Amino acid sequence: MFLLLAAVPAVARERGSDARPASIAVVLDDNYPPYIFRDENGQLRGILNDLWMLWSVRTGIAVDLQAVDWGIAQKRMDEGRADVIDTLFLTPKREETLAFSAPYATLDVAIFFHHDLSGISDAESLRGFTVGVKAGDACIGWLAERGITSIRAYPNYESIIDALAARETLVACIDVPLAQYLTYKKGDQTLIRHTPPLYTGQFHWAARKGDGAMMATVRDGFARISPQERRVIEKR
């Protein structure tokens, strides 16, 4: 009996260490500069790539960073094929199944439209138009709450900008910083205008609701990255 009781703390410690994951799978949007994007060789770059790699160094836990089209990222999370999802706006519907981190970035969302249109200023002015949206985007729900349900889904924001330039769609709901980056990159900034912000969203990462261990693991890892280290990454 004494020998068995003496062994308990060691067994508990061993089991505790086994409970710590050797790796985690993180899904996120594939093309959201400067947070995440690919270089000319297809390698992931950006603020979130650097932060998650530093997170891995600090925790000793490998990170499988899966940058894919946004609709696919959410599907993988829903199906249990990922542990964490990043680049996520908080919505009431998403809160039903996901536990969210504190926000780490604030982003304006606006309607972008072809330059020869007039009178586009808010959600009400979109009636009668089919609005281009990114599949799975939080903007879809925001528009639906205001009676705008005629939408055309695209796999990513870049394909929406291309569709606007080609007049395949005339109006679209896009996050402002990314749309400005893409229109400048493609030389479309004189073709495409935008409204004042419709609303402001915030980026979070999230784990499945009820998975307190994963939330604690990820939160603890980011707590090991100092504000100064974050600033260095963001500046780079």
JSON list of C-alpha atoms in Angstrom, two decimals, residues 3-234:
[
{"chain": "A", "resi": 3, "resn": "LEU", "atom": "CA", "xyz": [4.59, 1.72, -2.39]},
{"chain": "A", "resi": 4, "resn": "LEU", "atom": "CA", "xyz": [1.40, 2.27, -4.37]},
{"chain": "A", "resi": 5, "resn": "LEU", "atom": "CA", "xyz": [0.63, 5.56, -2.63]},
{"chain": "A", "resi": 6, "resn": "ALA", "atom": "CA", "xyz": [4.20, 6.78, -3.08]},
{"chain": "A", "resi": 7, "resn": "ALA", "atom": "CA", "xyz": [3.92, 6.15, -6.81]},
{"chain": "A", "resi": 8, "resn": "VAL", "atom": "CA", "xyz": [0.78, 8.28, -7.25]},
{"chain": "A", "resi": 9, "resn": "PRO", "atom": "CA", "xyz": [2.45, 11.73, -7.50]},
{"chain": "A", "resi": 10, "resn": "ALA", "atom": "CA", "xyz": [4.88, 10.47, -10.15]},
{"chain": "A", "resi": 11, "resn": "VAL", "atom": "CA", "xyz": [2.06, 8.92, -12.17]},
{"chain": "A", "resi": 12, "resn": "ALA", "atom": "CA", "xyz": [0.04, 12.13, -11.90]},
{"chain": "A", "resi": 13, "resn": "ARG", "atom": "CA", "xyz": [2.99, 14.17, -13.11]},
{"chain": "A", "resi": 14, "resn": "GLU", "atom": "CA", "xyz": [3.54, 11.81, -16.01]},
{"chain": "A", "resi": 15, "resn": "ARG", "atom": "CA", "xyz": [-0.11, 11.95, -17.04]},
{"chain": "A", "resi": 16, "resn": "GLY", "atom": "CA", "xyz": [-0.09, 15.73, -16.74]},
{"chain": "A", "resi": 17, "resn": "SER", "atom": "CA", "xyz": [2.81, 15.98, -19.14]},
{"chain": "A", "resi": 18, "resn": "ASP", "atom": "CA", "xyz": [1.11, 13.58, -21.55]},
{"chain": "A", "resi": 19, "resn": "ALA", "atom": "CA", "xyz": [-1.99, 15.84, -21.58]},
{"chain": "A", "resi": 20, "resn": "ARG", "atom": "CA", "xyz": [0.06, 18.64, -23.14]},
{"chain": "A", "resi": 21, "resn": "PRO", "atom": "CA", "xyz": [-0.26, 18.38, -26.94]},
{"chain": "A", "resi": 22, "resn": "ALA", "atom": "CA", "xyz": [2.85, 17.75, -29.01]},
{"chain": "A", "resi": 23, "resn": "SER", "atom": "CA", "xyz": [1.33, 19.79, -31.84]},
{"chain": "A", "resi": 24, "resn": "ILE", "atom": "CA", "xyz": [-1.77, 21.80, -32.71]},
{"chain": "A", "resi": 25, "resn": "ALA", "atom": "CA", "xyz": [-3.46, 22.57, -36.02]},
{"chain": "A", "resi": 26, "resn": "VAL", "atom": "CA", "xyz": [-4.38, 26.22, -36.59]},
{"chain": "A", "resi": 27, "resn": "VAL", "atom": "CA", "xyz": [-6.57, 27.27, -39.52]},
{"chain": "A", "resi": 28, "resn": "LEU", "atom": "CA", "xyz": [-6.84, 30.85, -40.76]},
{"chain": "A", "resi": 29, "resn": "ASP", "atom": "CA", "xyz": [-7.56, 32.95, -43.83]},
{"chain": "A", "resi": 30, "resn": "ASP", "atom": "CA", "xyz": [-5.08, 32.39, -46.65]},
{"chain": "A", "resi": 31, "resn": "ASN", "atom": "CA", "xyz": [-4.65, 35.90, -48.02]},
{"chain": "A", "resi": 32, "resn": "TYR", "atom": "CA", "xyz": [-4.97, 38.70, -45.51]},
{"chain": "A", "resi": 33, "resn": "PRO", "atom": "CA", "xyz": [-1.86, 40.91, -45.68]},
{"chain": "A", "resi": 34, "resn": "PRO", "atom": "CA", "xyz": [-0.13, 42.01, -43.57]},
{"chain": "A", "resi": 35, "resn": "TYR", "atom": "CA", "xyz": [-1.44, 39.38, -41.13]},
{"chain": "A", "resi": 36, "resn": "ILE", "atom": "CA", "xyz": [-1.04, 36.36, -43.39]},
{"chain": "A", "resi": 37, "resn": "PHE", "atom": "CA", "xyz": [-0.05, 36.00, -47.04]},
{"chain": "A", "resi": 38, "resn": "ARG", "atom": "CA", "xyz": [2.25, 34.01, -49.31]},
{"chain": "A", "resi": 39, "resn": "ASP", "atom": "CA", "xyz": [5.50, 35.11, -50.92]},
{"chain": "A", "resi": 40, "resn": "GLU", "atom": "CA", "xyz": [6.46, 34.46, -54.55]},
{"chain": "A", "resi": 41, "resn": "ASN", "atom": "CA", "xyz": [7.49, 30.92, -53.59]},
{"chain": "A", "resi": 42, "resn": "GLY", "atom": "CA", "xyz": [4.18, 30.14, -51.90]},
{"chain": "A", "resi": 43, "resn": "GLN", "atom": "CA", "xyz": [5.64, 30.27, -48.39]},
{"chain": "A", "resi": 44, "resn": "LEU", "atom": "CA", "xyz": [3.52, 31.77, -45.60]},
{"chain": "A", "resi": 45, "resn": "ARG", "atom": "CA", "xyz": [4.56, 35.20, -44.41]},
{"chain": "A", "resi": 46, "resn": "GLY", "atom": "CA", "xyz": [3.06, 37.93, -42.23]},
{"chain": "A", "resi": 47, "resn": "ILE", "atom": "CA", "xyz": [2.39, 38.96, -38.66]},
{"chain": "A", "resi": 48, "resn": "LEU", "atom": "CA", "xyz": [0.42, 35.86, -37.69]},
{"chain": "A", "resi": 49, "resn": "ASN", "atom": "CA", "xyz": [2.89, 33.47, -39.27]},
{"chain": "A", "resi": 50, "resn": "ASP", "atom": "CA", "xyz": [5.69, 35.05, -37.21]},
{"chain": "A", "resi": 51, "resn": "LEU", "atom": "CA", "xyz": [3.62, 35.16, -34.01]},
{"chain": "A", "resi": 52, "resn": "TRP", "atom": "CA", "xyz": [2.56, 31.53, -34.23]},
{"chain": "A", "resi": 53, "resn": "MET", "atom": "CA", "xyz": [6.12, 30.42, -34.99]},
{"chain": "A", "resi": 54, "resn": "LEU", "atom": "CA", "xyz": [7.36, 32.33, -31.92]},
{"chain": "A", "resi": 55, "resn": "TRP", "atom": "CA", "xyz": [4.49, 30.82, -29.92]},
{"chain": "A", "resi": 56, "resn": "SER", "atom": "CA", "xyz": [5.77, 27.39, -30.97]},
{"chain": "A", "resi": 57, "resn": "VAL", "atom": "CA", "xyz": [9.31, 28.21, -29.85]},
{"chain": "A", "resi": 58, "resn": "ARG", "atom": "CA", "xyz": [8.11, 29.45, -26.45]},
{"chain": "A", "resi": 59, "resn": "THR", "atom": "CA", "xyz": [5.82, 26.49, -25.76]},
{"chain": "A", "resi": 60, "resn": "GLY", "atom": "CA", "xyz": [7.74, 23.68, -27.43]},
{"chain": "A", "resi": 61, "resn": "ILE", "atom": "CA", "xyz": [4.50, 22.71, -29.20]},
{"chain": "A", "resi": 62, "resn": "ALA", "atom": "CA", "xyz": [4.63, 22.35, -32.98]},
{"chain": "A", "resi": 63, "resn": "VAL", "atom": "CA", "xyz": [2.13, 24.45, -34.95]},
{"chain": "A", "resi": 64, "resn": "ASP", "atom": "CA", "xyz": [0.60, 23.19, -38.18]},
{"chain": "A", "resi": 65, "resn": "LEU", "atom": "CA", "xyz": [-0.47, 26.55, -39.65]},
{"chain": "A", "resi": 66, "resn": "GLN", "atom": "CA", "xyz": [-3.09, 25.90, -42.34]},
{"chain": "A", "resi": 67, "resn": "ALA", "atom": "CA", "xyz": [-3.86, 29.01, -44.39]},
{"chain": "A", "resi": 68, "resn": "VAL", "atom": "CA", "xyz": [-6.78, 28.26, -46.72]},
{"chain": "A", "resi": 69, "resn": "ASP", "atom": "CA", "xyz": [-9.80, 30.02, -48.21]},
{"chain": "A", "resi": 70, "resn": "TRP", "atom": "CA", "xyz": [-11.97, 31.27, -45.36]},
{"chain": "A", "resi": 71, "resn": "GLY", "atom": "CA", "xyz": [-14.95, 29.02, -45.98]},
{"chain": "A", "resi": 72, "resn": "ILE", "atom": "CA", "xyz": [-12.67, 25.96, -45.95]},
{"chain": "A", "resi": 73, "resn": "ALA", "atom": "CA", "xyz": [-10.98, 27.12, -42.74]},
{"chain": "A", "resi": 74, "resn": "GLN", "atom": "CA", "xyz": [-14.31, 27.35, -40.93]},
{"chain": "A", "resi": 75, "resn": "LYS", "atom": "CA", "xyz": [-15.40, 23.96, -42.29]},
{"chain": "A", "resi": 76, "resn": "ARG", "atom": "CA", "xyz": [-12.23, 22.31, -40.99]},
{"chain": "A", "resi": 77, "resn": "MET", "atom": "CA", "xyz": [-12.84, 23.82, -37.57]},
{"chain": "A", "resi": 78, "resn": "ASP", "atom": "CA", "xyz": [-16.50, 22.76, -37.57]},
{"chain": "A", "resi": 79, "resn": "GLU", "atom": "CA", "xyz": [-15.53, 19.20, -38.52]},
{"chain": "A", "resi": 80, "resn": "GLY", "atom": "CA", "xyz": [-12.90, 18.92, -35.78]},
{"chain": "A", "resi": 81, "resn": "ARG", "atom": "CA", "xyz": [-9.94, 18.86, -38.19]},
{"chain": "A", "resi": 82, "resn": "ALA", "atom": "CA", "xyz": [-8.32, 21.87, -36.50]},
{"chain": "A", "resi": 83, "resn": "ASP", "atom": "CA", "xyz": [-7.73, 22.81, -32.88]},
{"chain": "A", "resi": 84, "resn": "VAL", "atom": "CA", "xyz": [-7.75, 26.60, -33.27]},
{"chain": "A", "resi": 85, "resn": "ILE", "atom": "CA", "xyz": [-9.10, 29.06, -35.81]},
{"chain": "A", "resi": 86, "resn": "ASP", "atom": "CA", "xyz": [-7.56, 32.53, -36.27]},
{"chain": "A", "resi": 87, "resn": "THR", "atom": "CA", "xyz": [-8.45, 35.76, -38.17]},
{"chain": "A", "resi": 88, "resn": "LEU", "atom": "CA", "xyz": [-11.97, 35.45, -36.78]},
{"chain": "A", "resi": 89, "resn": "PHE", "atom": "CA", "xyz": [-14.57, 38.15, -36.08]},
{"chain": "A", "resi": 90, "resn": "LEU", "atom": "CA", "xyz": [-16.81, 37.47, -33.08]},
{"chain": "A", "resi": 91, "resn": "THR", "atom": "CA", "xyz": [-20.50, 37.00, -33.90]},
{"chain": "A", "resi": 92, "resn": "PRO", "atom": "CA", "xyz": [-23.37, 35.65, -31.76]},
{"chain": "A", "resi": 93, "resn": "LYS", "atom": "CA", "xyz": [-23.71, 32.61, -34.02]},
{"chain": "A", "resi": 94, "resn": "ARG", "atom": "CA", "xyz": [-20.01, 31.76, -33.79]},
{"chain": "A", "resi": 95, "resn": "GLU", "atom": "CA", "xyz": [-20.13, 32.13, -30.01]},
{"chain": "A", "resi": 96, "resn": "GLU", "atom": "CA", "xyz": [-22.54, 29.20, -29.90]},
{"chain": "A", "resi": 97, "resn": "THR", "atom": "CA", "xyz": [-19.74, 26.76, -30.76]},
{"chain": "A", "resi": 98, "resn": "LEU", "atom": "CA", "xyz": [-16.48, 28.63, -30.19]},
{"chain": "A", "resi": 99, "resn": "ALA", "atom": "CA", "xyz": [-14.65, 30.19, -27.24]},
{"chain": "A", "resi": 100, "resn": "PHE", "atom": "CA", "xyz": [-12.94, 33.44, -28.28]},
{"chain": "A", "resi": 101, "resn": "SER", "atom": "CA", "xyz": [-9.70, 35.06, -27.22]},
{"chain": "A", "resi": 102, "resn": "ALA", "atom": "CA", "xyz": [-9.44, 38.74, -26.44]},
{"chain": "A", "resi": 103, "resn": "PRO", "atom": "CA", "xyz": [-9.32, 40.85, -29.65]},
{"chain": "A", "resi": 104, "resn": "TYR", "atom": "CA", "xyz": [-5.89, 41.68, -31.04]},
{"chain": "A", "resi": 105, "resn": "ALA", "atom": "CA", "xyz": [-6.70, 43.84, -34.09]},
{"chain": "A", "resi": 106, "resn": "THR", "atom": "CA", "xyz": [-9.52, 46.24, -35.03]},
{"chain": "A", "resi": 107, "resn": "LEU", "atom": "CA", "xyz": [-10.66, 46.51, -38.66]},
{"chain": "A", "resi": 108, "resn": "ASP", "atom": "CA", "xyz": [-13.21, 48.66, -40.48]},
{"chain": "A", "resi": 109, "resn": "VAL", "atom": "CA", "xyz": [-15.62, 47.02, -42.93]},
{"chain": "A", "resi": 110, "resn": "ALA", "atom": "CA", "xyz": [-17.09, 48.97, -45.86]},
{"chain": "A", "resi": 111, "resn": "ILE", "atom": "CA", "xyz": [-18.87, 48.58, -49.18]},
{"chain": "A", "resi": 112, "resn": "PHE", "atom": "CA", "xyz": [-16.53, 48.79, -52.18]},
{"chain": "A", "resi": 113, "resn": "PHE", "atom": "CA", "xyz": [-18.06, 49.60, -55.53]},
{"chain": "A", "resi": 114, "resn": "HIS", "atom": "CA", "xyz": [-17.23, 50.39, -59.13]},
{"chain": "A", "resi": 115, "resn": "HIS", "atom": "CA", "xyz": [-16.24, 54.04, -59.63]},
{"chain": "A", "resi": 116, "resn": "ASP", "atom": "CA", "xyz": [-19.06, 54.90, -62.03]},
{"chain": "A", "resi": 117, "resn": "LEU", "atom": "CA", "xyz": [-21.79, 54.05, -59.53]},
{"chain": "A", "resi": 118, "resn": "SER", "atom": "CA", "xyz": [-23.35, 56.78, -57.37]},
{"chain": "A", "resi": 119, "resn": "GLY", "atom": "CA", "xyz": [-25.55, 56.78, -54.32]},
{"chain": "A", "resi": 120, "resn": "ILE", "atom": "CA", "xyz": [-23.80, 53.89, -52.55]},
{"chain": "A", "resi": 121, "resn": "SER", "atom": "CA", "xyz": [-23.38, 54.98, -48.94]},
{"chain": "A", "resi": 122, "resn": "ASP", "atom": "CA", "xyz": [-24.85, 52.45, -46.49]},
{"chain": "A", "resi": 123, "resn": "ALA", "atom": "CA", "xyz": [-26.71, 49.15, -46.21]},
{"chain": "A", "resi": 124, "resn": "GLU", "atom": "CA", "xyz": [-30.02, 50.70, -47.30]},
{"chain": "A", "resi": 125, "resn": "SER", "atom": "CA", "xyz": [-28.45, 51.86, -50.57]},
{"chain": "A", "resi": 126, "resn": "LEU", "atom": "CA", "xyz": [-27.57, 48.25, -51.45]},
{"chain": "A", "resi": 127, "resn": "ARG", "atom": "CA", "xyz": [-31.18, 47.22, -52.07]},
{"chain": "A", "resi": 128, "resn": "GLY", "atom": "CA", "xyz": [-31.55, 45.98, -55.62]},
{"chain": "A", "resi": 129, "resn": "PHE", "atom": "CA", "xyz": [-27.87, 44.98, -55.88]},
{"chain": "A", "resi": 130, "resn": "THR", "atom": "CA", "xyz": [-26.27, 41.57, -55.53]},
{"chain": "A", "resi": 131, "resn": "VAL", "atom": "CA", "xyz": [-23.45, 42.08, -53.04]},
{"chain": "A", "resi": 132, "resn": "GLY", "atom": "CA", "xyz": [-20.13, 40.30, -53.45]},
{"chain": "A", "resi": 133, "resn": "VAL", "atom": "CA", "xyz": [-18.96, 38.69, -50.18]},
{"chain": "A", "resi": 134, "resn": "LYS", "atom": "CA", "xyz": [-16.29, 36.29, -49.06]},
{"chain": "A", "resi": 135, "resn": "ALA", "atom": "CA", "xyz": [-17.74, 32.84, -48.32]},
{"chain": "A", "resi": 136, "resn": "GLY", "atom": "CA", "xyz": [-18.23, 32.48, -44.58]},
{"chain": "A", "resi": 137, "resn": "ASP", "atom": "CA", "xyz": [-17.62, 36.17, -43.87]},
{"chain": "A", "resi": 138, "resn": "ALA", "atom": "CA", "xyz": [-19.21, 37.87, -40.85]},
{"chain": "A", "resi": 139, "resn": "CYS", "atom": "CA", "xyz": [-20.51, 40.55, -43.23]},
{"chain": "A", "resi": 140, "resn": "ILE", "atom": "CA", "xyz": [-23.06, 38.10, -44.62]},
{"chain": "A", "resi": 141, "resn": "GLY", "atom": "CA", "xyz": [-24.91, 37.99, -41.30]},
{"chain": "A", "resi": 142, "resn": "TRP", "atom": "CA", "xyz": [-24.57, 41.75, -40.81]},
{"chain": "A", "resi": 143, "resn": "LEU", "atom": "CA", "xyz": [-26.18, 42.39, -44.20]},
{"chain": "A", "resi": 144, "resn": "ALA", "atom": "CA", "xyz": [-28.93, 39.81, -43.60]},
{"chain": "A", "resi": 145, "resn": "GLU", "atom": "CA", "xyz": [-29.91, 41.55, -40.35]},
{"chain": "A", "resi": 146, "resn": "ARG", "atom": "CA", "xyz": [-30.55, 44.66, -42.46]},
{"chain": "A", "resi": 147, "resn": "GLY", "atom": "CA", "xyz": [-32.59, 42.87, -45.11]},
{"chain": "A", "resi": 148, "resn": "ILE", "atom": "CA", "xyz": [-29.80, 42.48, -47.70]},
{"chain": "A", "resi": 149, "resn": "THR", "atom": "CA", "xyz": [-29.89, 38.82, -48.70]},
{"chain": "A", "resi": 150, "resn": "SER", "atom": "CA", "xyz": [-28.98, 38.92, -52.40]},
{"chain": "A", "resi": 151, "resn": "ILE", "atom": "CA", "xyz": [-25.30, 37.98, -52.26]},
{"chain": "A", "resi": 152, "resn": "ARG", "atom": "CA", "xyz": [-22.69, 36.30, -54.41]},
{"chain": "A", "resi": 153, "resn": "ALA", "atom": "CA", "xyz": [-20.00, 34.41, -52.51]},
{"chain": "A", "resi": 154, "resn": "TYR", "atom": "CA", "xyz": [-16.35, 34.34, -53.57]},
{"chain": "A", "resi": 155, "resn": "PRO", "atom": "CA", "xyz": [-13.59, 32.15, -52.09]},
{"chain": "A", "resi": 156, "resn": "ASN", "atom": "CA", "xyz": [-11.42, 35.09, -50.97]},
{"chain": "A", "resi": 157, "resn": "TYR", "atom": "CA", "xyz": [-11.15, 38.89, -51.02]},
{"chain": "A", "resi": 158, "resn": "GLU", "atom": "CA", "xyz": [-8.73, 38.97, -53.94]},
{"chain": "A", "resi": 159, "resn": "SER", "atom": "CA", "xyz": [-11.28, 37.25, -56.18]},
{"chain": "A", "resi": 160, "resn": "ILE", "atom": "CA", "xyz": [-13.84, 39.89, -55.14]},
{"chain": "A", "resi": 161, "resn": "ILE", "atom": "CA", "xyz": [-11.51, 42.74, -56.12]},
{"chain": "A", "resi": 162, "resn": "ASP", "atom": "CA", "xyz": [-10.92, 41.04, -59.48]},
{"chain": "A", "resi": 163, "resn": "ALA", "atom": "CA", "xyz": [-14.68, 40.69, -59.94]},
{"chain": "A", "resi": 164, "resn": "LEU", "atom": "CA", "xyz": [-15.20, 44.40, -59.17]},
{"chain": "A", "resi": 165, "resn": "ALA", "atom": "CA", "xyz": [-12.51, 45.42, -61.67]},
{"chain": "A", "resi": 166, "resn": "ALA", "atom": "CA", "xyz": [-14.10, 43.18, -64.33]},
{"chain": "A", "resi": 167, "resn": "ARG", "atom": "CA", "xyz": [-17.63, 44.45, -63.47]},
{"chain": "A", "resi": 168, "resn": "GLU", "atom": "CA", "xyz": [-18.68, 40.90, -62.69]},
{"chain": "A", "resi": 169, "resn": "THR", "atom": "CA", "xyz": [-20.04, 42.38, -59.46]},
{"chain": "A", "resi": 170, "resn": "LEU", "atom": "CA", "xyz": [-20.68, 46.07, -58.84]},
{"chain": "A", "resi": 171, "resn": "VAL", "atom": "CA", "xyz": [-20.72, 46.23, -55.03]},
{"chain": "A", "resi": 172, "resn": "ALA", "atom": "CA", "xyz": [-18.97, 44.16, -52.38]},
{"chain": "A", "resi": 173, "resn": "CYS", "atom": "CA", "xyz": [-18.51, 44.02, -48.61]},
{"chain": "A", "resi": 174, "resn": "ILE", "atom": "CA", "xyz": [-14.79, 43.91, -47.71]},
{"chain": "A", "resi": 175, "resn": "ASP", "atom": "CA", "xyz": [-12.51, 44.76, -44.79]},
{"chain": "A", "resi": 176, "resn": "VAL", "atom": "CA", "xyz": [-11.03, 48.18, -45.57]},
{"chain": "A", "resi": 177, "resn": "PRO", "atom": "CA", "xyz": [-7.27, 47.68, -44.98]},
{"chain": "A", "resi": 178, "resn": "LEU", "atom": "CA", "xyz": [-7.11, 44.54, -47.08]},
{"chain": "A", "resi": 179, "resn": "ALA", "atom": "CA", "xyz": [-9.20, 45.97, -49.92]},
{"chain": "A", "resi": 180, "resn": "GLN", "atom": "CA", "xyz": [-7.01, 49.07, -50.06]},
{"chain": "A", "resi": 181, "resn": "TYR", "atom": "CA", "xyz": [-3.89, 46.89, -50.17]},
{"chain": "A", "resi": 182, "resn": "LEU", "atom": "CA", "xyz": [-5.27, 44.70, -52.96]},
{"chain": "A", "resi": 183, "resn": "THR", "atom": "CA", "xyz": [-6.58, 47.57, -55.10]},
{"chain": "A", "resi": 184, "resn": "TYR", "atom": "CA", "xyz": [-3.22, 49.31, -54.83]},
{"chain": "A", "resi": 185, "resn": "LYS", "atom": "CA", "xyz": [-1.35, 46.11, -55.65]},
{"chain": "A", "resi": 186, "resn": "LYS", "atom": "CA", "xyz": [-3.47, 45.49, -58.73]},
{"chain": "A", "resi": 187, "resn": "GLY", "atom": "CA", "xyz": [-3.56, 49.14, -59.86]},
{"chain": "A", "resi": 188, "resn": "ASP", "atom": "CA", "xyz": [-7.35, 49.29, -59.41]},
{"chain": "A", "resi": 189, "resn": "GLN", "atom": "CA", "xyz": [-7.47, 52.12, -56.87]},
{"chain": "A", "resi": 190, "resn": "THR", "atom": "CA", "xyz": [-8.91, 54.55, -59.44]},
{"chain": "A", "resi": 191, "resn": "LEU", "atom": "CA", "xyz": [-11.59, 52.05, -60.51]},
{"chain": "A", "resi": 192, "resn": "ILE", "atom": "CA", "xyz": [-12.92, 51.13, -57.08]},
{"chain": "A", "resi": 193, "resn": "ARG", "atom": "CA", "xyz": [-14.28, 53.42, -54.35]},
{"chain": "A", "resi": 194, "resn": "HIS", "atom": "CA", "xyz": [-15.73, 52.67, -50.93]},
{"chain": "A", "resi": 195, "resn": "THR", "atom": "CA", "xyz": [-18.28, 53.96, -48.43]},
{"chain": "A", "resi": 196, "resn": "PRO", "atom": "CA", "xyz": [-17.52, 55.12, -44.89]},
{"chain": "A", "resi": 197, "resn": "PRO", "atom": "CA", "xyz": [-17.16, 52.10, -42.56]},
{"chain": "A", "resi": 198, "resn": "LEU", "atom": "CA", "xyz": [-20.37, 50.12, -42.09]},
{"chain": "A", "resi": 199, "resn": "TYR", "atom": "CA", "xyz": [-19.07, 48.69, -38.83]},
{"chain": "A", "resi": 200, "resn": "THR", "atom": "CA", "xyz": [-15.86, 47.73, -37.08]},
{"chain": "A", "resi": 201, "resn": "GLY", "atom": "CA", "xyz": [-14.81, 44.15, -36.40]},
{"chain": "A", "resi": 202, "resn": "GLN", "atom": "CA", "xyz": [-11.97, 42.65, -34.42]},
{"chain": "A", "resi": 203, "resn": "PHE", "atom": "CA", "xyz": [-9.66, 39.70, -35.03]},
{"chain": "A", "resi": 204, "resn": "HIS", "atom": "CA", "xyz": [-9.58, 36.90, -32.46]},
{"chain": "A", "resi": 205, "resn": "TRP", "atom": "CA", "xyz": [-8.37, 33.34, -32.32]},
{"chain": "A", "resi": 206, "resn": "ALA", "atom": "CA", "xyz": [-10.80, 30.75, -30.98]},
{"chain": "A", "resi": 207, "resn": "ALA", "atom": "CA", "xyz": [-11.01, 27.13, -29.84]},
{"chain": "A", "resi": 208, "resn": "ARG", "atom": "CA", "xyz": [-14.04, 24.88, -29.54]},
{"chain": "A", "resi": 209, "resn": "LYS", "atom": "CA", "xyz": [-16.43, 25.82, -26.77]},
{"chain": "A", "resi": 210, "resn": "GLY", "atom": "CA", "xyz": [-15.78, 23.65, -23.73]},
{"chain": "A", "resi": 211, "resn": "ASP", "atom": "CA", "xyz": [-12.17, 22.92, -24.66]},
{"chain": "A", "resi": 212, "resn": "GLY", "atom": "CA", "xyz": [-10.72, 24.79, -21.71]},
{"chain": "A", "resi": 213, "resn": "ALA", "atom": "CA", "xyz": [-7.40, 22.96, -21.93]},
{"chain": "A", "resi": 214, "resn": "MET", "atom": "CA", "xyz": [-6.78, 24.18, -25.49]},
{"chain": "A", "resi": 215, "resn": "MET", "atom": "CA", "xyz": [-7.81, 27.73, -24.58]},
{"chain": "A", "resi": 216, "resn": "ALA", "atom": "CA", "xyz": [-5.41, 27.70, -21.63]},
{"chain": "A", "resi": 217, "resn": "THR", "atom": "CA", "xyz": [-2.56, 26.23, -23.69]},
{"chain": "A", "resi": 218, "resn": "VAL", "atom": "CA", "xyz": [-2.86, 28.81, -26.45]},
{"chain": "A", "resi": 219, "resn": "ARG", "atom": "CA", "xyz": [-3.40, 31.73, -24.06]},
{"chain": "A", "resi": 220, "resn": "ASP", "atom": "CA", "xyz": [-0.40, 30.71, -21.97]},
{"chain": "A", "resi": 221, "resn": "GLY", "atom": "CA", "xyz": [1.79, 30.51, -25.06]},
{"chain": "A", "resi": 222, "resn": "PHE", "atom": "CA", "xyz": [0.90, 34.01, -26.22]},
{"chain": "A", "resi": 223, "resn": "ALA", "atom": "CA", "xyz": [1.46, 35.33, -22.69]},
{"chain": "A", "resi": 224, "resn": "ARG", "atom": "CA", "xyz": [5.11, 34.29, -23.13]},
{"chain": "A", "resi": 225, "resn": "ILE", "atom": "CA", "xyz": [5.49, 36.76, -26.01]},
{"chain": "A", "resi": 226, "resn": "SER", "atom": "CA", "xyz": [6.25, 40.26, -24.73]},
{"chain": "A", "resi": 227, "resn": "PRO", "atom": "CA", "xyz": [4.57, 43.42, -26.07]},
{"chain": "A", "resi": 228, "resn": "GLN", "atom": "CA", "xyz": [7.97, 44.53, -27.35]},
{"chain": "A", "resi": 229, "resn": "GLU", "atom": "CA", "xyz": [8.39, 41.30, -29.32]},
{"chain": "A", "resi": 230, "resn": "ARG", "atom": "CA", "xyz": [4.94, 41.80, -30.83]},
{"chain": "A", "resi": 231, "resn": "ARG", "atom": "CA", "xyz": [5.84, 45.34, -31.87]},
{"chain": "A", "resi": 232, "resn": "VAL", "atom": "CA", "xyz": [9.02, 44.11, -33.56]},
{"chain": "A", "resi": 233, "resn": "ILE", "atom": "CA", "xyz": [7.02, 41.53, -35.53]},
{"chain": "A", "resi": 234, "resn": "GLU", "atom": "CA", "xyz": [4.31, 44.04, -36.51]}
]
